[in-house]
Coordinates of C-alpha atoms and ligand atoms in Angstrom, one line a residue:
X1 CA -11.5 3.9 -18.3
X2 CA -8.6 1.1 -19.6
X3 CA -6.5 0.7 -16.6
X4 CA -3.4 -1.5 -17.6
X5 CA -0.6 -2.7 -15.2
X6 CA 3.0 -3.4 -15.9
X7 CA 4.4 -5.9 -13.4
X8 CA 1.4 -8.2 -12.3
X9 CA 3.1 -8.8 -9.0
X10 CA 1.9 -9.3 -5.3
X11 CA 0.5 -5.0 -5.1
X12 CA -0.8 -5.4 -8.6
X13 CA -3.0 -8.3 -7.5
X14 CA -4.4 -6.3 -4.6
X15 CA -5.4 -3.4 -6.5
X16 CA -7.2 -5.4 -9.5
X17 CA -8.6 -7.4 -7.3
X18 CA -10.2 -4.3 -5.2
X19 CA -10.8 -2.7 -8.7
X20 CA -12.7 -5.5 -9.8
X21 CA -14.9 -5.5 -6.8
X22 CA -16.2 -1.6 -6.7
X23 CA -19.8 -1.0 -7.6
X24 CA -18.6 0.2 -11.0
X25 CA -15.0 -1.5 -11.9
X26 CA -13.5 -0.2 -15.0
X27 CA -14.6 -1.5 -18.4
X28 CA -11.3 -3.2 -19.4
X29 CA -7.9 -4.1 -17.1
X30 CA -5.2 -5.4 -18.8
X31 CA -2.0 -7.2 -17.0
X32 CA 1.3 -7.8 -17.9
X33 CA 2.0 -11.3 -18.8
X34 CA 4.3 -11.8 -16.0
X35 CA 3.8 -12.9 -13.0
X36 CA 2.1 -15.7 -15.6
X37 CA 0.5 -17.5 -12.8
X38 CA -0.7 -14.2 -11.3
X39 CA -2.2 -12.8 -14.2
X40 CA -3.8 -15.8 -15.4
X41 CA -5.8 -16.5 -11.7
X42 CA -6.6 -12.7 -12.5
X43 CA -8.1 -12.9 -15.3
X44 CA -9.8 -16.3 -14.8
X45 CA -11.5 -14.6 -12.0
X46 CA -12.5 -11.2 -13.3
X47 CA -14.5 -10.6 -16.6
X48 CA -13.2 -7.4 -17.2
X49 CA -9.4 -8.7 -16.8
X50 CA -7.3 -9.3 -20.2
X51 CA -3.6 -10.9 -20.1
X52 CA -1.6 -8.6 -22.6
X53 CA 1.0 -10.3 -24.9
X54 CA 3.8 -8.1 -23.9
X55 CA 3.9 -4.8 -22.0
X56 CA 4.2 -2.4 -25.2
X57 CA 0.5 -4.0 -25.2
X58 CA -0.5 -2.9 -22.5
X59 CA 0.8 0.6 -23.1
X60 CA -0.8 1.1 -26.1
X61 CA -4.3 -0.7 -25.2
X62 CA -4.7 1.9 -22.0
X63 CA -5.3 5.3 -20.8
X64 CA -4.1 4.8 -17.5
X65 CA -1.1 2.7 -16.6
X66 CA 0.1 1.4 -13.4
X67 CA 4.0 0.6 -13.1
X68 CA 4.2 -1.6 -10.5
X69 CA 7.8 -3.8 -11.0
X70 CA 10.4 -4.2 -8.3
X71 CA 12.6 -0.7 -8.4
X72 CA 15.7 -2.5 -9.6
X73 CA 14.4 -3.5 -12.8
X74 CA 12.3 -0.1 -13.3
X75 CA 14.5 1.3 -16.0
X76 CA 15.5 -1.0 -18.1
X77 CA 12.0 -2.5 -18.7
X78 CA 9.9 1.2 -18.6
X79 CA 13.1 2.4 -20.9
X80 CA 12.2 -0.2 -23.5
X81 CA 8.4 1.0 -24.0
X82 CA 7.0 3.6 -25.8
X83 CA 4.8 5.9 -24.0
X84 CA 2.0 8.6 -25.1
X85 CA 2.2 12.3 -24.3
X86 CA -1.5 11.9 -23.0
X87 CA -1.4 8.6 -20.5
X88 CA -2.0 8.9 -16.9
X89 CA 0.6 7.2 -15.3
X90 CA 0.4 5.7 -11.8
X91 CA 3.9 4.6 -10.6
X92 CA 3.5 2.5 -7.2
X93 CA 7.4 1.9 -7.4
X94 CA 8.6 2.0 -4.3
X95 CA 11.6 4.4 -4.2
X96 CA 11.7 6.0 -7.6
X97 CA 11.1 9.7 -7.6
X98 CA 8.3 11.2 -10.6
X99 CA 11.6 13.0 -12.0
X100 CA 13.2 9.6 -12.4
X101 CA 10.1 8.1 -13.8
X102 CA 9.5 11.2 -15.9
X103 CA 12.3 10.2 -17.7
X104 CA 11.0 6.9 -18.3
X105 CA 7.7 7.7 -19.3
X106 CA 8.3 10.5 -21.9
X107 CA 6.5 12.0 -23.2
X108 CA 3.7 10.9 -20.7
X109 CA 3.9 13.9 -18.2
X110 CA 0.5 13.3 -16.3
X111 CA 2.5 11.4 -13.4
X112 CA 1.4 10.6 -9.8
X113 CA 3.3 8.1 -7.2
X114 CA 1.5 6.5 -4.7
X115 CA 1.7 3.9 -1.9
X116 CA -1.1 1.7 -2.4
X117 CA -1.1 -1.6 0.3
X118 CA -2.6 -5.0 -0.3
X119 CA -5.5 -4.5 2.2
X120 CA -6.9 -2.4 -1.3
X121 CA -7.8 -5.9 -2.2
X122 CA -10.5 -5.5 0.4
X123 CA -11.1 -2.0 -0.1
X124 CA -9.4 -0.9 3.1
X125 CA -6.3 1.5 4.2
X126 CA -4.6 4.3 2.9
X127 CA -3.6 4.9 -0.6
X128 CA -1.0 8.1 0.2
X129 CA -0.3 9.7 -3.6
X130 CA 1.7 12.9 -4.7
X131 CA 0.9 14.9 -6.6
X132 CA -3.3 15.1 -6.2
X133 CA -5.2 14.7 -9.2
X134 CA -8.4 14.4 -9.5
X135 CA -8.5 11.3 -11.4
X136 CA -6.1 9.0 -9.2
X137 CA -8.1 10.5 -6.3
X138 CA -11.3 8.7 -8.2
X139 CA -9.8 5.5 -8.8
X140 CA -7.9 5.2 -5.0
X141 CA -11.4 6.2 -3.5
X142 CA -13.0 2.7 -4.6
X143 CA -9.9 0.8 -3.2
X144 CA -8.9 2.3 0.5
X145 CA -8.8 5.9 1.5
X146 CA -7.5 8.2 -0.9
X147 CA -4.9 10.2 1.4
X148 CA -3.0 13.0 -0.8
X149 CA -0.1 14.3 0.7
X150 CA 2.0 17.8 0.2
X151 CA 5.9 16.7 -1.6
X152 CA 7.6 13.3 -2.1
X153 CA 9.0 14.1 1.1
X154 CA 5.8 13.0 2.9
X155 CA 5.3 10.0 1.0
X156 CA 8.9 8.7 2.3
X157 CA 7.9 9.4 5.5
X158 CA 5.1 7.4 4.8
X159 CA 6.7 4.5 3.1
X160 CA 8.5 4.6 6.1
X161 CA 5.4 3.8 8.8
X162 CA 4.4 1.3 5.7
X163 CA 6.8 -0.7 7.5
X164 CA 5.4 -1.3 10.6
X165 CA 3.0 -3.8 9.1
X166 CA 5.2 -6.8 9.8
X167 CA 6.3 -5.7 13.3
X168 CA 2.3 -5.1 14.2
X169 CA 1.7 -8.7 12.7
X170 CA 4.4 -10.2 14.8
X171 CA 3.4 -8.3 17.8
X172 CA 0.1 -10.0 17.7
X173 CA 1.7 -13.4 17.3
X174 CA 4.1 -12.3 20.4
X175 CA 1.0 -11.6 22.5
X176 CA -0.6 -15.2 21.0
X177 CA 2.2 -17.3 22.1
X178 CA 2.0 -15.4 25.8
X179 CA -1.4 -16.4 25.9
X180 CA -0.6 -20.0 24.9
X181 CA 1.9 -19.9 27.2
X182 CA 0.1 -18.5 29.9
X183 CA -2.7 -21.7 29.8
X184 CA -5.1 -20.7 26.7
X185 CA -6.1 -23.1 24.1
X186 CA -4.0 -21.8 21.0
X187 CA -7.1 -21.1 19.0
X188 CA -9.0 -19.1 21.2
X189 CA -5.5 -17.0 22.0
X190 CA -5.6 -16.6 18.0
X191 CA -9.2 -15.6 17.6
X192 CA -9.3 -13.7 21.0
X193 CA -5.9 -11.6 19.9
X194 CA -7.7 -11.3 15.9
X195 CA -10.6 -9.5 16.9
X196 CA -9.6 -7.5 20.3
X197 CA -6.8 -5.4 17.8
X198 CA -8.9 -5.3 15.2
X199 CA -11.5 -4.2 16.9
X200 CA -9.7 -1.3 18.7
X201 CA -8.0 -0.6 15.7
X202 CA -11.2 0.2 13.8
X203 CA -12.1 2.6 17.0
X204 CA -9.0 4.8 16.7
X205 CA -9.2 4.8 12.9
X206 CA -13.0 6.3 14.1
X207 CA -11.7 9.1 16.4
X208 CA -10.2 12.2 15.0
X209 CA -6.2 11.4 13.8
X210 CA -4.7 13.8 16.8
X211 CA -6.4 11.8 19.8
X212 CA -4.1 8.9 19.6
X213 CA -3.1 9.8 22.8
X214 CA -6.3 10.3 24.6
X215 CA -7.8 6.7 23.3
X216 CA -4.6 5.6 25.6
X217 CA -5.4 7.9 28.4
X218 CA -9.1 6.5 28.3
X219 CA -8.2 3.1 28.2
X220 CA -5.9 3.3 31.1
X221 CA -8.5 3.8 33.9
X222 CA -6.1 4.9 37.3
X223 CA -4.8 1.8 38.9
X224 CA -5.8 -0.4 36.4
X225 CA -4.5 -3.5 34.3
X226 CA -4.1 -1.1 31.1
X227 CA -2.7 1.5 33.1
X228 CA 0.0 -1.2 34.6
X229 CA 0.7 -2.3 31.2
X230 CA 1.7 0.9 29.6
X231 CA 3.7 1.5 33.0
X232 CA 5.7 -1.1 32.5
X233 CA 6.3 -0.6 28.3
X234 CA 7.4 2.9 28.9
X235 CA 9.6 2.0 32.0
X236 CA 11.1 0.0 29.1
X237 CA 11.6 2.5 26.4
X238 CA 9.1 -0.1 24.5
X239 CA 7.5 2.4 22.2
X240 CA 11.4 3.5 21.6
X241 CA 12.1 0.3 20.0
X242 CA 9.6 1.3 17.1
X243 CA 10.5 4.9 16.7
X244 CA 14.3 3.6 16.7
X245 CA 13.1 1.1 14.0
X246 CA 11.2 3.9 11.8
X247 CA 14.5 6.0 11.7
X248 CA 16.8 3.0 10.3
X249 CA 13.9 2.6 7.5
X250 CA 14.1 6.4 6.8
X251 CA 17.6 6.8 6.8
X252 CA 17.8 3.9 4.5
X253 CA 15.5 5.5 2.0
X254 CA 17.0 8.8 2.6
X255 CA 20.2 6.8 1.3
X256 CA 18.0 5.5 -1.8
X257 CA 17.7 9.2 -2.7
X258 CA 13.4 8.8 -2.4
X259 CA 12.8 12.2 -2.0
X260 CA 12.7 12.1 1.5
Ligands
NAP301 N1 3.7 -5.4 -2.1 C1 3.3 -4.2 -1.5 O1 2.7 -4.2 -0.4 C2 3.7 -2.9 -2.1 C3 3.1 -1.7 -1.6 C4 3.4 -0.5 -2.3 C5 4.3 -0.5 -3.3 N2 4.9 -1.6 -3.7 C6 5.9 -1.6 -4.8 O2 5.2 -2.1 -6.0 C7 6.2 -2.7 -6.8 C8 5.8 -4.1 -7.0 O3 5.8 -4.8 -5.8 P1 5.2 -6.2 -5.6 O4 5.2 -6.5 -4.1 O5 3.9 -6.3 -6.4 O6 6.4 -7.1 -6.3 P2 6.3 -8.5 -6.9 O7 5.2 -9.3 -6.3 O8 7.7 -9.0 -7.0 O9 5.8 -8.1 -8.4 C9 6.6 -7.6 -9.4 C10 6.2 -8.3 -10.7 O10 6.9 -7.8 -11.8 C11 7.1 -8.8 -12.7 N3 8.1 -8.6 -13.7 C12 9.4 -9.0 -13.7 N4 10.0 -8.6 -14.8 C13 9.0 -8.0 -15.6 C14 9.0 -7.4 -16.8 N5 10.1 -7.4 -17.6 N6 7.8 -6.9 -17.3 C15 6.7 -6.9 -16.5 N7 6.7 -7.4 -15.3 C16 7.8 -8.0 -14.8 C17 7.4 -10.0 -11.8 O11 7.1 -11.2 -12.5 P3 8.0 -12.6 -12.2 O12 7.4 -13.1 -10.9 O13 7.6 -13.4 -13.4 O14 9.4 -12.2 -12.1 C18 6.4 -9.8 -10.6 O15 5.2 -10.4 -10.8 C19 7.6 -2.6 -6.1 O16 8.3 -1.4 -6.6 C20 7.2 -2.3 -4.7 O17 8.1 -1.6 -4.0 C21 4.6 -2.9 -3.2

């Protein structure tokens, strides 16, 4: 299969990048020209990697077509492009519903959305997409876990959680700078921090989705340290502070009409 992106941007780099690095990456890729720095590192490092001239190019060299530009500059630059009635089109554009798209694309009607992350670079984390098809189900499978969800209501709700990447990074760095502050040596407070969430991260990603709350329970042996923690978080609305921060994000893409 010819995959070919439009917009050769920071999620287009994760995804050719995992593509690229499956047992059996697709034949050809071929990038938009811009992000020229982007696609040229992209296609120094991958064979199978081609730099189109412009993105009509791209259209009309592929089968299957990732749009993946900022959301702002979605129509005029899909608008300008000629599309085929039989293309598979991916649109990883944050915000724009398929009907919008649809629009865009005509008279391509084969149209998923999806919410691909740039740990698909390393194979890793959910790919959420609406609606299923069997072949974007294929190609997410190589790159993360292909998670297909019910409406476009789902995948706001999930573009919503998406954002709790930056607050989890910064709560490691909060705990980091307690532990530097407490007496550790910066580096092992960075390495100890790295691997202890990581490594219970990858244990509740194990357990079945609805025991969340169990993994806690276990974890919290009666009078212990974990047990005092979570004490003292809840006697602080703590976990309030990220549902609170969940609802702004969802009301704001409510407001951005994304089908939420
Ligand atoms: N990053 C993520 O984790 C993530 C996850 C899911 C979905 N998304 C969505 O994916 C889309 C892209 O996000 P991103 O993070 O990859 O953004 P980005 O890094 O800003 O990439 C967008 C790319 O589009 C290029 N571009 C600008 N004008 C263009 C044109 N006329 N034709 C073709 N390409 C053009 C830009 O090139 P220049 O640099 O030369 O302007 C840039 O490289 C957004 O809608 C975003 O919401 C992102």
């Amino acid at each position: 299969m010819k995959i070919g992106f439009i917009g050769t941007g920071a999620i287009t780099t994760a995804m050719v990048e995992g593509l690229c690095t499956t047992e059996n990456p697709p034949s050809d890729i071929v990038v938009s020209p811009r992000n020229k720095n982007k696609a040229e590192k992209l296609a120094a490092r991958f064979e199978n990697v081609r730099i189109a001239g412009d993105n009509q190019i791209v259209i009309d060299e592929c089968d299957c077509i990732v749009l993946a530009v900022v959301p702002q500059i979605a129509a005029p630059v899909l608008g300008a492009l000629h599309f085929r009635k039989k293309q598979q089109i991916i649109s990883v554009i944050a915000i724009k519903l398929i009907s919008e798209i649809k629009s865009l694309v005509d008279p391509a009607t084969d149209i998923i959305r999806a919410i691909p992350l740039p740990t698909a670079a390393r194979h890793m984390g959910p790919i959420a997409f609406f609606p299923y098809t069997s072949w974007a189900d294929k190609i997410f499978r190589d790159i993360g876990d292909s998670i297909a969800v019910n409406d476009e209501k789902e995948l706001g709700i999930i573009a919503a959680i998406t954002a709790l990447m930056a607050p989890y990074y910064a709560l490691m760095e909060a705990v980091c700078r307690w532990g530097v502050a407490a007496g550790m040596d910066s580096k092992a407070s960075g390495s100890y921090v790295g691997s202890m969430f990581q490594a219970i991260s990858v244990l509740a990603r194990e357990s079945s989705a609805d025991c969340f709350e169990n993994l806690a329970a276990e974890a919290s042996t009666p009078g212990g340290l974990n047990e005092q923690a979570l004490k003292e978080i809840r006697k602080q609305d703590g976990f309030d502070a990220f549902t609170k921060a969940l609802d702004v994000v969802l009301a704001r893409l409510k407001g951005s009409s994304a089908g939420c």
